Amino acid sequence: MTTRDLDTTTPLTPVVAAAPVTRRRGFGRLAVIAAIAGPGLVAANAGNDAAGIATYASAGSQFAYGTLFFMVLVTIALVMVQEMAVRLGAHTGKGLGALIREQFSLRLTALAVFCLLLANTGLVVSEFAGIGAAFELLGVPKWAVIPPAAILLWSLVLFGSYRWAERIFLIMSLAFFAYPIAMILGHPHWAEVGKHLVVPHMEPSKDFILLAVALIGTTVSPYMQFYAAAGVVDRGAKPEDYKLIRADAVLGAVFACVISLTIIIATAAAIGGTGPLNSAAQAAEALKPVAGQNAELLFALGLIGASALAGAVVPLSASYAIGEAAGVERSVSRSFRDAPLFLGLFTAQIVLGAAVAMTPVDVIQLLIGTQVLQGLISPIVLVYLLVLTNRRSVLGTAANSPRYRIAATTVVVGVAGMSTILLVQTVLGWFGLS
């Protein structure tokens, strides 16, 4: 889903082309595949944003290859979660926000809305902090960049052609494709990489648990479930389109996590074992095998593109989901008079995010901290998703099978367990017991 898809006045394009894909040949088939993969690519790049890059890079610098197996588990979780979200959208024709409003009490709906708004506001802060950090690498102070960036993103969504801007942001964020190359050129210890990909590794330290929860939060981010379901609905998808929709969701999730793994491995090969990251410049070290002395420039370009893309998508998707849950007008084509809640929430998130990002805070710690918050909130949102996909009254025969229900429940319990451990450790720390 792109933000232009949220415009209900724009003719919706079905996900499936009129002619069967099996009859396509050559460039025609490639064009169909590219069209199908579009929303997944946007979601993947929005997920690998400033906070995501900081978290994955910190995992590599702090624990080297130690988090790789954990990331494999997180990849499986993301695939299942995104699949359930798009299945809801395809088979009900409704977004996650609307389904929660219909299926749960007012209090439980309010809880879901509050969690989503809290998580997304933290994400918006991290996106503007990422933009500021990127320009600081180029010698431009963040106070001179963040306010104009906020105004530009706000104007693009409300008045401009976001579809055009999105393409620019995507092209810029493609700089992060350098990480797979940097991983290879960095000559990591491949035996250790292979071992940590298949052998479980956990450390009882608070730092490891904190980073593990941050990895969950940045990979299985709560807004992505709302984003995925709403995207399917707004593209006019039908139940018969589900196979292609599922393929897009699964491939997008796997692609995002493969990039994440290469970031961890490349950073581990470059500065693994040196401890937590202290700056964006240190995070750029992993790209030196590819860009040499221009590593900071390459990192900055990718960070600007990814942060700008997510900086517009995240607050808009949150406003859309909350408007859906509240049952009010929600469209970027409407005026403030017609959609005051929808556009007011979007504007408030942009203003608050830019304002907090301007404060003199540790950018890396801010970025990772927002992902910890995401990780703590994720279990709550996942419970709603699990309950909805389990209900035959909602999905009929497309509801979770007994085996899928067990697997999905295991994922939710696992995510909740990690969050609970972190909370317990934090509370004990307040009393000097941890």
CSV table of C-alpha atoms in Angstrom, one decimal, residues 73 76-78 80-81 84 220 382 406-416:
chain,number,residue,atom,x,y,z
A,73,LEU,CA,12.9,-16.7,14.5
A,76,ILE,CA,9.3,-16.6,10.7
A,77,ALA,CA,7.1,-14.5,13.1
A,78,LEU,CA,6.9,-11.6,10.6
A,80,MET,CA,3.1,-15.4,9.8
A,81,VAL,CA,1.9,-12.0,11.2
A,84,MET,CA,-2.7,-13.1,8.8
A,220,VAL,CA,7.3,-6.9,13.7
A,382,LEU,CA,-0.7,-9.4,17.9
A,406,ILE,CA,-0.9,-23.4,17.5
A,407,ALA,CA,2.0,-21.9,15.5
A,408,ALA,CA,0.6,-18.4,15.6
A,409,THR,CA,-0.1,-18.6,19.4
A,410,THR,CA,3.5,-19.8,19.9
A,411,VAL,CA,4.7,-16.6,18.1
A,412,VAL,CA,2.5,-14.3,20.2
A,413,VAL,CA,3.4,-16.0,23.4
A,414,GLY,CA,7.1,-15.9,22.5
A,415,VAL,CA,7.0,-12.1,21.7
A,416,ALA,CA,5.0,-11.5,24.9
